[in-house]
Tab-separated table of C-alpha atoms and ligand atoms in Angstrom:
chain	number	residue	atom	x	y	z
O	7	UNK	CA	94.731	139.526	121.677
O	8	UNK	CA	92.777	138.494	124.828
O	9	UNK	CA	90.639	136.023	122.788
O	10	UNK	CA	93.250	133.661	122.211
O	11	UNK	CA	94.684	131.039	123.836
O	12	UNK	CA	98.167	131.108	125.053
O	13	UNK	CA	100.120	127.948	124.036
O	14	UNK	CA	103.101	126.800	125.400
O	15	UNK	CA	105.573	124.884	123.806
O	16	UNK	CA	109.247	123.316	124.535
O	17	UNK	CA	111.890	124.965	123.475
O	18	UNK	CA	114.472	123.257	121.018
O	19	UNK	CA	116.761	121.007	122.978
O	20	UNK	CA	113.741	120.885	125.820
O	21	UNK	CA	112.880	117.672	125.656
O	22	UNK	CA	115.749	116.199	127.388
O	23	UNK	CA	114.731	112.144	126.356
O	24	UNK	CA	114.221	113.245	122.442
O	25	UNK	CA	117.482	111.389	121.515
O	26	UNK	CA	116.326	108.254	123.634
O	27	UNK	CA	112.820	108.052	122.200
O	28	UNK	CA	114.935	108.425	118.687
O	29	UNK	CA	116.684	105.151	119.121
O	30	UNK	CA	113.281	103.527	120.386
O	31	UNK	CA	111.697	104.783	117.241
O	32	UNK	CA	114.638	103.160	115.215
O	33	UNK	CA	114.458	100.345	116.688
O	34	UNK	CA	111.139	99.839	116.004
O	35	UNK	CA	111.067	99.926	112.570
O	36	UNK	CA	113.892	97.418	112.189
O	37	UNK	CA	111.728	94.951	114.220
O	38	UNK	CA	109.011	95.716	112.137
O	39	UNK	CA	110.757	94.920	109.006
O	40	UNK	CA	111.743	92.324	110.136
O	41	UNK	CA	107.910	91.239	110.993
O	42	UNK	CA	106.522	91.776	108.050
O	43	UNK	CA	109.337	89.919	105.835
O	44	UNK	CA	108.151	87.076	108.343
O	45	UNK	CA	104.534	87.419	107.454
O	46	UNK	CA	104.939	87.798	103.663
O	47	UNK	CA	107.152	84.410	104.225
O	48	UNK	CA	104.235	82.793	105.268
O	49	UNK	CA	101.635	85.025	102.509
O	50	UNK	CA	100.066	86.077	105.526
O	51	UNK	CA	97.881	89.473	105.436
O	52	UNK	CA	97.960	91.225	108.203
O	53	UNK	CA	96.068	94.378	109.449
O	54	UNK	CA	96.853	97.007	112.078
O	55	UNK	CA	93.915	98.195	113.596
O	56	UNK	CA	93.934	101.270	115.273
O	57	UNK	CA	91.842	104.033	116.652
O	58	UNK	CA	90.478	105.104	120.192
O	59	UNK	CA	88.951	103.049	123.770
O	60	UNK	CA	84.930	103.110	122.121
O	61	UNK	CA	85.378	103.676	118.130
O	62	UNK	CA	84.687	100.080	117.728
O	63	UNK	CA	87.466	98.206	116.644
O	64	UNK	CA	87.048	94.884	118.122
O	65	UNK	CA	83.299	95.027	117.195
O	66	UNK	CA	84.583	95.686	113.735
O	67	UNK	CA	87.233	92.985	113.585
O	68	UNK	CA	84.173	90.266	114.943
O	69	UNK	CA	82.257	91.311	111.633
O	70	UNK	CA	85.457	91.389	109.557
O	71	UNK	CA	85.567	87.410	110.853
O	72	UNK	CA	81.962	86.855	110.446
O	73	UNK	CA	82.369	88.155	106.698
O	74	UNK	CA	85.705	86.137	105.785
O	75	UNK	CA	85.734	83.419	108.009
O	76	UNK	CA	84.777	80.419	105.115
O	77	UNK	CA	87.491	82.231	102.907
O	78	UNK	CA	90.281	82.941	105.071
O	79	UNK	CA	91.787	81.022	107.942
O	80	UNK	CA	92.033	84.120	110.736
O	81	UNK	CA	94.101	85.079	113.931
O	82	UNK	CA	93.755	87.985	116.510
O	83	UNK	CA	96.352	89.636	118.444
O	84	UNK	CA	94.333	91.730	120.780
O	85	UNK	CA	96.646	94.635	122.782
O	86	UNK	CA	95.088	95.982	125.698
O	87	UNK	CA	96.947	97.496	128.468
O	88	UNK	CA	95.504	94.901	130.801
O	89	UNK	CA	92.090	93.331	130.295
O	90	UNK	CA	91.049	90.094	128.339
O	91	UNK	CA	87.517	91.257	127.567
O	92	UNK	CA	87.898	92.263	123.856
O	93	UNK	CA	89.876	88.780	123.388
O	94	UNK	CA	87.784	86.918	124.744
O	95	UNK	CA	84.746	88.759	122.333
O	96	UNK	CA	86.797	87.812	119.405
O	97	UNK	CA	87.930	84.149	120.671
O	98	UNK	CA	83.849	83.453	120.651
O	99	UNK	CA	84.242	84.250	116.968
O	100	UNK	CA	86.084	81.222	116.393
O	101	UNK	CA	89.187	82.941	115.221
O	102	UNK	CA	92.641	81.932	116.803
O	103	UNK	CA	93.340	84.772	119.440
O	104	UNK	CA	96.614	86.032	121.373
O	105	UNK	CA	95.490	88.478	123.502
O	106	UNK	CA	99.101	91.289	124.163
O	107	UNK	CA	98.788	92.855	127.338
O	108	UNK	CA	100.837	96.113	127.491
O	109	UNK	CA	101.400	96.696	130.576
O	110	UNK	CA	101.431	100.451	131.389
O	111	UNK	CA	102.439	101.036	127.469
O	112	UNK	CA	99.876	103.180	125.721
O	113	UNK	CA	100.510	101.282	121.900
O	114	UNK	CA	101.667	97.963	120.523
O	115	UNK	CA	104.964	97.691	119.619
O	116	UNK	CA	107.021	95.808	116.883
O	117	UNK	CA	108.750	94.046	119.375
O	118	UNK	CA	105.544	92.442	121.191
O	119	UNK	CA	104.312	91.734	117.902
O	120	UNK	CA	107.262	89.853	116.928
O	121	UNK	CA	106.803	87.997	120.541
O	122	UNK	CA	103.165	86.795	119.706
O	123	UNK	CA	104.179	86.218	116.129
O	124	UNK	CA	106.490	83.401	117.631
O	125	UNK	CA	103.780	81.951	119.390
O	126	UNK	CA	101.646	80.797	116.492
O	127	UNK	CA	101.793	78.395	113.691
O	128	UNK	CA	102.362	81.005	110.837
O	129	UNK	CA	101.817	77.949	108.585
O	130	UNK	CA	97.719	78.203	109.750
O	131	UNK	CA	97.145	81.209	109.066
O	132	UNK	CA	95.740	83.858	106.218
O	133	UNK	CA	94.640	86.830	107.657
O	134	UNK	CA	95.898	88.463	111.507
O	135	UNK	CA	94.167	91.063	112.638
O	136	UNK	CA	95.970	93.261	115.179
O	137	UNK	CA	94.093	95.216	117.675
O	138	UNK	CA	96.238	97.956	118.848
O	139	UNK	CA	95.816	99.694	122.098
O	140	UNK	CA	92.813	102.473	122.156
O	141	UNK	CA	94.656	105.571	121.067
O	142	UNK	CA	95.229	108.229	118.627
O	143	UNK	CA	98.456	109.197	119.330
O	144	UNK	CA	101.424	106.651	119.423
O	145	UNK	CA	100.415	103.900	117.360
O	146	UNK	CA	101.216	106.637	114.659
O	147	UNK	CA	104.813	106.114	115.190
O	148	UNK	CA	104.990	102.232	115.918
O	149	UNK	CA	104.866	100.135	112.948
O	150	UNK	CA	104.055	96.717	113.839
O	151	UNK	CA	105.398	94.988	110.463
O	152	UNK	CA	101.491	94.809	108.922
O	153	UNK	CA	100.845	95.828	105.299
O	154	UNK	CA	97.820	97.440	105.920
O	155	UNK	CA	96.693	100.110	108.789
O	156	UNK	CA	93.579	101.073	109.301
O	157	UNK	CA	92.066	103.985	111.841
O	158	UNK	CA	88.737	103.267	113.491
O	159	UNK	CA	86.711	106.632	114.516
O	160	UNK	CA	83.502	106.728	115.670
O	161	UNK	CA	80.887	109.607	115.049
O	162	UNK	CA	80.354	110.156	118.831
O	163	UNK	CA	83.981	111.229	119.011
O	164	UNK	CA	82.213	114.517	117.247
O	165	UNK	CA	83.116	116.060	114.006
O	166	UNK	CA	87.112	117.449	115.200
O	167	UNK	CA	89.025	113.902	115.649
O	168	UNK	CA	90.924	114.223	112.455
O	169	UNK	CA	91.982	117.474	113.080
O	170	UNK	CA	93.380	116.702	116.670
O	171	UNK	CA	95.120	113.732	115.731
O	172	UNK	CA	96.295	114.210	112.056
O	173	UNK	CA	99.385	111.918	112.190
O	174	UNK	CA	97.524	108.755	112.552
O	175	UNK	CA	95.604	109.914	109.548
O	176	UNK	CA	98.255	110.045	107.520
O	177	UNK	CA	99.376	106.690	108.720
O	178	UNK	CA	96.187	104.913	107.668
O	179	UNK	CA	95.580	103.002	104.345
O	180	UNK	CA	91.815	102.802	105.219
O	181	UNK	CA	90.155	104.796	107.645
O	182	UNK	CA	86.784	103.818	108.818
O	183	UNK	CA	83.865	106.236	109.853
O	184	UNK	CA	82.164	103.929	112.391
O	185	UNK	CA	78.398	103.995	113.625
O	186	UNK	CA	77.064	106.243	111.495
O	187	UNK	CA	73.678	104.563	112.279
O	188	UNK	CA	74.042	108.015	115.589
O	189	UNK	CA	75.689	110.820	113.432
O	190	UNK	CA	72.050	112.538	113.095
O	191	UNK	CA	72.074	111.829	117.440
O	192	UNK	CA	75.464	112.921	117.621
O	193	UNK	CA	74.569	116.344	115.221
O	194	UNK	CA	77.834	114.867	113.065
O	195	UNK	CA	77.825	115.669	109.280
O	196	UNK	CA	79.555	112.156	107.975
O	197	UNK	CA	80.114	113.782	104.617
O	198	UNK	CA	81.916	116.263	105.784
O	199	UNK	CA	84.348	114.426	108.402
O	200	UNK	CA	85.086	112.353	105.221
O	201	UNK	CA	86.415	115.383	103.664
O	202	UNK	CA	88.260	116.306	106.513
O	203	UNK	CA	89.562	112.850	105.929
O	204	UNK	CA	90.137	113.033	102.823
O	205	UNK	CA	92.233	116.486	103.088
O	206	UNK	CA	95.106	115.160	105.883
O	207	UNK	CA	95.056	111.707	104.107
O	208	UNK	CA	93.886	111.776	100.206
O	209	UNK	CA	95.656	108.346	99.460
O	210	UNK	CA	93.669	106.803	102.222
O	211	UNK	CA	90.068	104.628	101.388
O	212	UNK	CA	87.636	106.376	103.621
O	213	UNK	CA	84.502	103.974	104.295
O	214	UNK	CA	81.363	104.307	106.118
O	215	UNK	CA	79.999	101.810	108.280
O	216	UNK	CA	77.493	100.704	110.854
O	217	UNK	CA	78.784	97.557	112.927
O	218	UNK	CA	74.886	97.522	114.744
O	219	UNK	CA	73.227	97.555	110.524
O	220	UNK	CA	76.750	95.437	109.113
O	221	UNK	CA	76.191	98.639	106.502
O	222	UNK	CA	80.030	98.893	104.970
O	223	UNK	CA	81.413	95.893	106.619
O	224	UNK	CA	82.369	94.170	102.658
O	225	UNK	CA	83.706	97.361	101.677
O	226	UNK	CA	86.177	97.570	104.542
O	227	UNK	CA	86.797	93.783	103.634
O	228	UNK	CA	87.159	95.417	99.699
O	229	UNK	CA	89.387	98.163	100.601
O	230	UNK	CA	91.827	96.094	102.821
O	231	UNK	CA	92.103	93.600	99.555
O	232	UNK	CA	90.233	91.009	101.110
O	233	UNK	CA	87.016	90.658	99.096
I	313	MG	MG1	88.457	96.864	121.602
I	314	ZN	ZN1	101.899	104.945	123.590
Protein backbone atom coordinates (compact mmCIF):
# COMPACT_ATOMS: atom_id res chain seq x y z
CA UNK A 1 0.00 0.00 0.00
CA UNK A 2 2.31 2.89 -1.05
CA UNK A 3 -0.28 5.49 0.14
CA UNK A 4 0.15 4.87 3.63
CA UNK A 5 2.25 5.84 6.13
CA UNK A 6 4.59 3.52 7.79
CA UNK A 7 4.40 3.76 11.62
CA UNK A 8 6.74 2.61 13.91
CA UNK A 9 6.15 1.55 17.21
CA UNK A 10 8.15 -0.02 20.38
CA UNK A 11 8.02 -3.28 20.85
CA UNK A 12 6.66 -4.77 24.24
CA UNK A 13 9.35 -4.57 26.86
CA UNK A 14 10.98 -1.53 24.56
CA UNK A 15 10.62 1.06 26.63
CA UNK A 16 13.27 0.28 29.02
CA UNK A 17 12.07 3.28 31.86
CA UNK A 18 8.19 1.98 31.63
CA UNK A 19 8.50 0.47 35.17
CA UNK A 20 10.17 3.81 36.47
CA UNK A 21 7.62 6.17 34.96
CA UNK A 22 5.05 3.47 36.70
CA UNK A 23 6.15 4.31 40.17
CA UNK A 24 6.21 8.17 39.20
CA UNK A 25 2.67 7.76 38.04
CA UNK A 26 1.84 6.06 41.48
CA UNK A 27 3.23 8.32 43.24
CA UNK A 28 1.46 10.92 41.89
CA UNK A 29 -1.79 10.04 42.59
CA UNK A 30 -1.10 9.40 46.27
CA UNK A 31 0.12 13.05 46.49
CA UNK A 32 -2.79 14.06 44.82
CA UNK A 33 -5.10 12.46 47.18
CA UNK A 34 -3.63 13.62 49.52
CA UNK A 35 -4.12 17.36 47.97
CA UNK A 36 -7.37 17.31 47.44
CA UNK A 37 -8.43 15.80 51.03
CA UNK A 38 -6.41 19.08 52.00
CA UNK A 39 -8.50 21.33 49.86
CA UNK A 40 -11.93 19.82 50.69
CA UNK A 41 -10.54 20.42 54.48
CA UNK A 42 -10.52 23.85 53.84
CA UNK A 43 -14.07 23.70 51.24
CA UNK A 44 -11.81 24.98 48.81
CA UNK A 45 -12.75 24.48 44.91
CA UNK A 46 -10.18 24.05 42.93
CA UNK A 47 -9.75 23.82 39.08
CA UNK A 48 -7.08 22.28 36.85
CA UNK A 49 -6.71 24.12 33.88
CA UNK A 50 -5.22 22.63 31.08
CA UNK A 51 -4.72 22.83 27.39
CA UNK A 52 -1.90 24.08 24.93
CA UNK A 53 0.98 27.40 24.83
CA UNK A 54 -1.96 29.93 22.87
CA UNK A 55 -5.56 28.23 23.61
CA UNK A 56 -6.08 30.86 26.14
CA UNK A 57 -6.08 29.68 29.45
CA UNK A 58 -4.75 32.42 31.48
CA UNK A 59 -6.92 34.88 29.43
CA UNK A 60 -9.74 32.64 30.46
CA UNK A 61 -8.89 32.30 34.14
CA UNK A 62 -8.59 36.60 34.20
CA UNK A 63 -12.39 36.54 33.06
CA UNK A 64 -13.23 33.58 35.32
CA UNK A 65 -11.87 36.29 38.20
CA UNK A 66 -13.48 39.21 36.66
CA UNK A 67 -16.89 37.14 36.76
CA UNK A 68 -16.54 35.68 40.47
CA UNK A 69 -14.37 37.91 42.10
CA UNK A 70 -17.33 39.74 44.58
CA UNK A 71 -18.51 36.04 45.23
CA UNK A 72 -15.54 34.08 45.77
CA UNK A 73 -12.27 34.88 47.46
CA UNK A 74 -9.65 33.49 44.52
CA UNK A 75 -5.97 32.18 44.20
CA UNK A 76 -3.75 31.30 41.12
CA UNK A 77 -1.08 28.84 40.85
CA UNK A 78 0.35 29.64 37.50
CA UNK A 79 2.95 26.64 36.08
CA UNK A 80 5.11 27.71 33.45
CA UNK A 81 8.31 26.10 32.67
CA UNK A 82 10.07 29.37 33.34
CA UNK A 83 8.46 32.75 32.73
CA UNK A 84 6.35 35.02 35.13
CA UNK A 85 4.37 36.73 32.38
CA UNK A 86 1.00 34.88 32.68
CA UNK A 87 1.34 35.44 36.65
CA UNK A 88 1.94 38.50 36.60
CA UNK A 89 -1.42 39.00 33.98
CA UNK A 90 -3.43 37.31 36.58
CA UNK A 91 -1.75 39.06 39.81
CA UNK A 92 -3.16 42.52 38.02
CA UNK A 93 -6.50 40.79 38.49
CA UNK A 94 -6.32 41.15 42.05
CA UNK A 95 -6.40 37.48 42.76
CA UNK A 96 -3.69 35.95 45.16
CA UNK A 97 -1.05 34.34 42.71
CA UNK A 98 1.86 31.62 43.15
CA UNK A 99 3.40 31.49 40.08
CA UNK A 100 5.19 27.24 39.79
CA UNK A 101 8.01 27.31 37.64
CA UNK A 102 8.77 23.81 36.22
CA UNK A 103 11.85 23.82 35.36
CA UNK A 104 12.51 21.68 32.24
CA UNK A 105 9.17 19.57 33.28
CA UNK A 106 6.58 19.70 30.53
CA UNK A 107 3.27 19.43 33.28
CA UNK A 108 2.47 20.27 36.88
CA UNK A 109 2.77 17.76 39.19
CA UNK A 110 0.97 16.70 42.49
CA UNK A 111 3.96 17.14 44.28
CA UNK A 112 4.59 20.98 43.28
CA UNK A 113 1.10 21.49 43.90
CA UNK A 114 1.26 20.22 47.29
CA UNK A 115 4.54 22.63 47.64
CA UNK A 116 2.54 25.86 46.69
CA UNK A 117 -0.45 24.55 48.57
CA UNK A 118 1.83 24.96 51.75
CA UNK A 119 2.59 28.32 50.92
CA UNK A 120 -0.84 29.88 51.29
CA UNK A 121 -3.35 30.54 53.91
CA UNK A 122 -5.90 27.77 52.86
CA UNK A 123 -8.11 29.50 55.48
CA UNK A 124 -8.45 32.68 52.65
CA UNK A 125 -9.37 31.07 50.12
CA UNK A 126 -12.60 29.75 47.91
CA UNK A 127 -11.71 29.09 44.61
CA UNK A 128 -7.71 28.13 43.14
CA UNK A 129 -7.32 28.10 39.84
CA UNK A 130 -4.38 26.05 38.56
CA UNK A 131 -2.74 26.87 35.36
CA UNK A 132 -0.97 23.88 34.16
CA UNK A 133 1.88 23.95 31.79
CA UNK A 134 0.82 24.48 27.88
CA UNK A 135 0.35 20.91 26.76
CA UNK A 136 -1.82 18.22 25.57
CA UNK A 137 -0.07 15.40 26.50
CA UNK A 138 1.12 14.80 30.17
CA UNK A 139 -1.09 16.72 32.24
CA UNK A 140 -3.42 13.74 31.18
CA UNK A 141 -1.67 11.53 33.53
CA UNK A 142 -0.82 13.98 36.51
CA UNK A 143 -3.59 14.62 38.78
CA UNK A 144 -2.93 17.56 40.79
CA UNK A 145 -5.59 16.77 43.71
CA UNK A 146 -8.38 19.39 41.97
CA UNK A 147 -12.03 18.31 41.65
CA UNK A 148 -12.54 19.72 38.51
CA UNK A 149 -10.31 19.64 35.09
CA UNK A 150 -10.93 21.49 32.43
CA UNK A 151 -9.16 21.46 28.68
CA UNK A 152 -8.74 24.80 26.95
CA UNK A 153 -8.57 24.48 22.91
CA UNK A 154 -8.60 27.10 20.72
CA UNK A 155 -10.17 27.11 17.11
CA UNK A 156 -6.82 28.13 15.48
CA UNK A 157 -5.43 24.81 16.68
CA UNK A 158 -7.79 23.64 13.50
CA UNK A 159 -10.56 21.19 13.56
CA UNK A 160 -8.09 17.67 14.48
CA UNK A 161 -6.91 18.55 18.26
CA UNK A 162 -9.26 16.13 19.84
CA UNK A 163 -8.40 13.49 17.75
CA UNK A 164 -4.53 13.85 18.32
CA UNK A 165 -4.72 14.15 21.87
CA UNK A 166 -7.78 12.05 23.03
CA UNK A 167 -6.52 11.20 26.57
CA UNK A 168 -6.74 14.63 27.90
CA UNK A 169 -10.25 14.58 26.59
CA UNK A 170 -11.24 12.01 28.49
CA UNK A 171 -9.63 13.56 31.48
CA UNK A 172 -11.67 16.76 31.29
CA UNK A 173 -14.94 17.54 33.23
CA UNK A 174 -15.42 20.69 31.02
CA UNK A 175 -13.77 21.31 27.93
CA UNK A 176 -13.81 24.71 26.49
CA UNK A 177 -13.92 25.65 22.68
CA UNK A 178 -12.06 28.99 22.92
CA UNK A 179 -12.21 32.06 20.42
CA UNK A 180 -14.73 31.12 18.39
CA UNK A 181 -15.12 34.87 17.58
CA UNK A 182 -11.99 33.31 14.31
CA UNK A 183 -13.52 29.80 13.55
CA UNK A 184 -15.14 31.36 10.20
CA UNK A 185 -11.04 32.89 9.75
CA UNK A 186 -9.72 29.74 10.79
CA UNK A 187 -12.38 27.67 8.16
CA UNK A 188 -13.23 25.61 11.69
CA UNK A 189 -16.81 24.15 11.95
CA UNK A 190 -17.34 24.71 16.00
CA UNK A 191 -20.34 22.43 15.83
CA UNK A 192 -18.69 19.85 14.65
CA UNK A 193 -15.34 19.85 16.87
CA UNK A 194 -18.01 19.78 19.66
CA UNK A 195 -19.10 16.52 18.41
CA UNK A 196 -15.81 15.30 18.08
CA UNK A 197 -15.81 16.32 21.67
CA UNK A 198 -18.53 14.99 22.59
CA UNK A 199 -17.66 11.36 21.02
CA UNK A 200 -14.00 10.76 23.05
CA UNK A 201 -15.59 12.48 26.15
CA UNK A 202 -19.66 12.31 26.34
CA UNK A 203 -19.65 12.93 30.22
CA UNK A 204 -17.70 16.07 29.64
CA UNK A 205 -19.67 19.88 29.48
CA UNK A 206 -18.46 21.17 26.19
CA UNK A 207 -18.85 25.16 26.12
CA UNK A 208 -18.23 27.75 23.64
CA UNK A 209 -16.61 30.86 24.31
CA UNK A 210 -15.03 34.06 23.13
CA UNK A 211 -12.55 35.58 25.86
CA UNK A 212 -12.19 38.96 23.23
CA UNK A 213 -16.73 39.10 23.24
CA UNK A 214 -16.77 37.43 27.25
CA UNK A 215 -19.50 35.20 25.03
CA UNK A 216 -19.62 31.80 27.39
CA UNK A 217 -17.51 33.05 30.15
CA UNK A 218 -20.85 32.39 32.98
CA UNK A 219 -21.40 29.17 31.47
CA UNK A 220 -17.86 27.94 32.05
CA UNK A 221 -18.39 29.59 35.60
CA UNK A 222 -22.00 27.30 35.44
CA UNK A 223 -20.46 24.18 34.35
CA UNK A 224 -17.48 24.22 36.86
CA UNK A 225 -20.38 24.72 39.74
CA UNK A 226 -19.49 28.11 40.34
CA UNK A 227 -22.48 30.20 39.24
MG1 LIG B 1 -1.05 31.04 29.91
ZN1 LIG C 1 5.24 16.56 30.81
Amino acid sequence: MPDEVEVIVPDKGEVFDIELEEDLLEANRRIAEENKQLLEKHRIRAVDVMGSVGSGKTTLIEKLIELLKDKYRIAVFGGDVTTTIDAERIKKRGAKTLQINTGKECHLDANLVRKALSKIDLNEIDVLFIENVGNLICPAEFPLGTDSRVVVISVTEGPYTPLKHPYIFMEADVVVINKIDLADAMNVNVDELEAKIKKISPSAAVVKTSCKTDYGIDMVAKALGLL
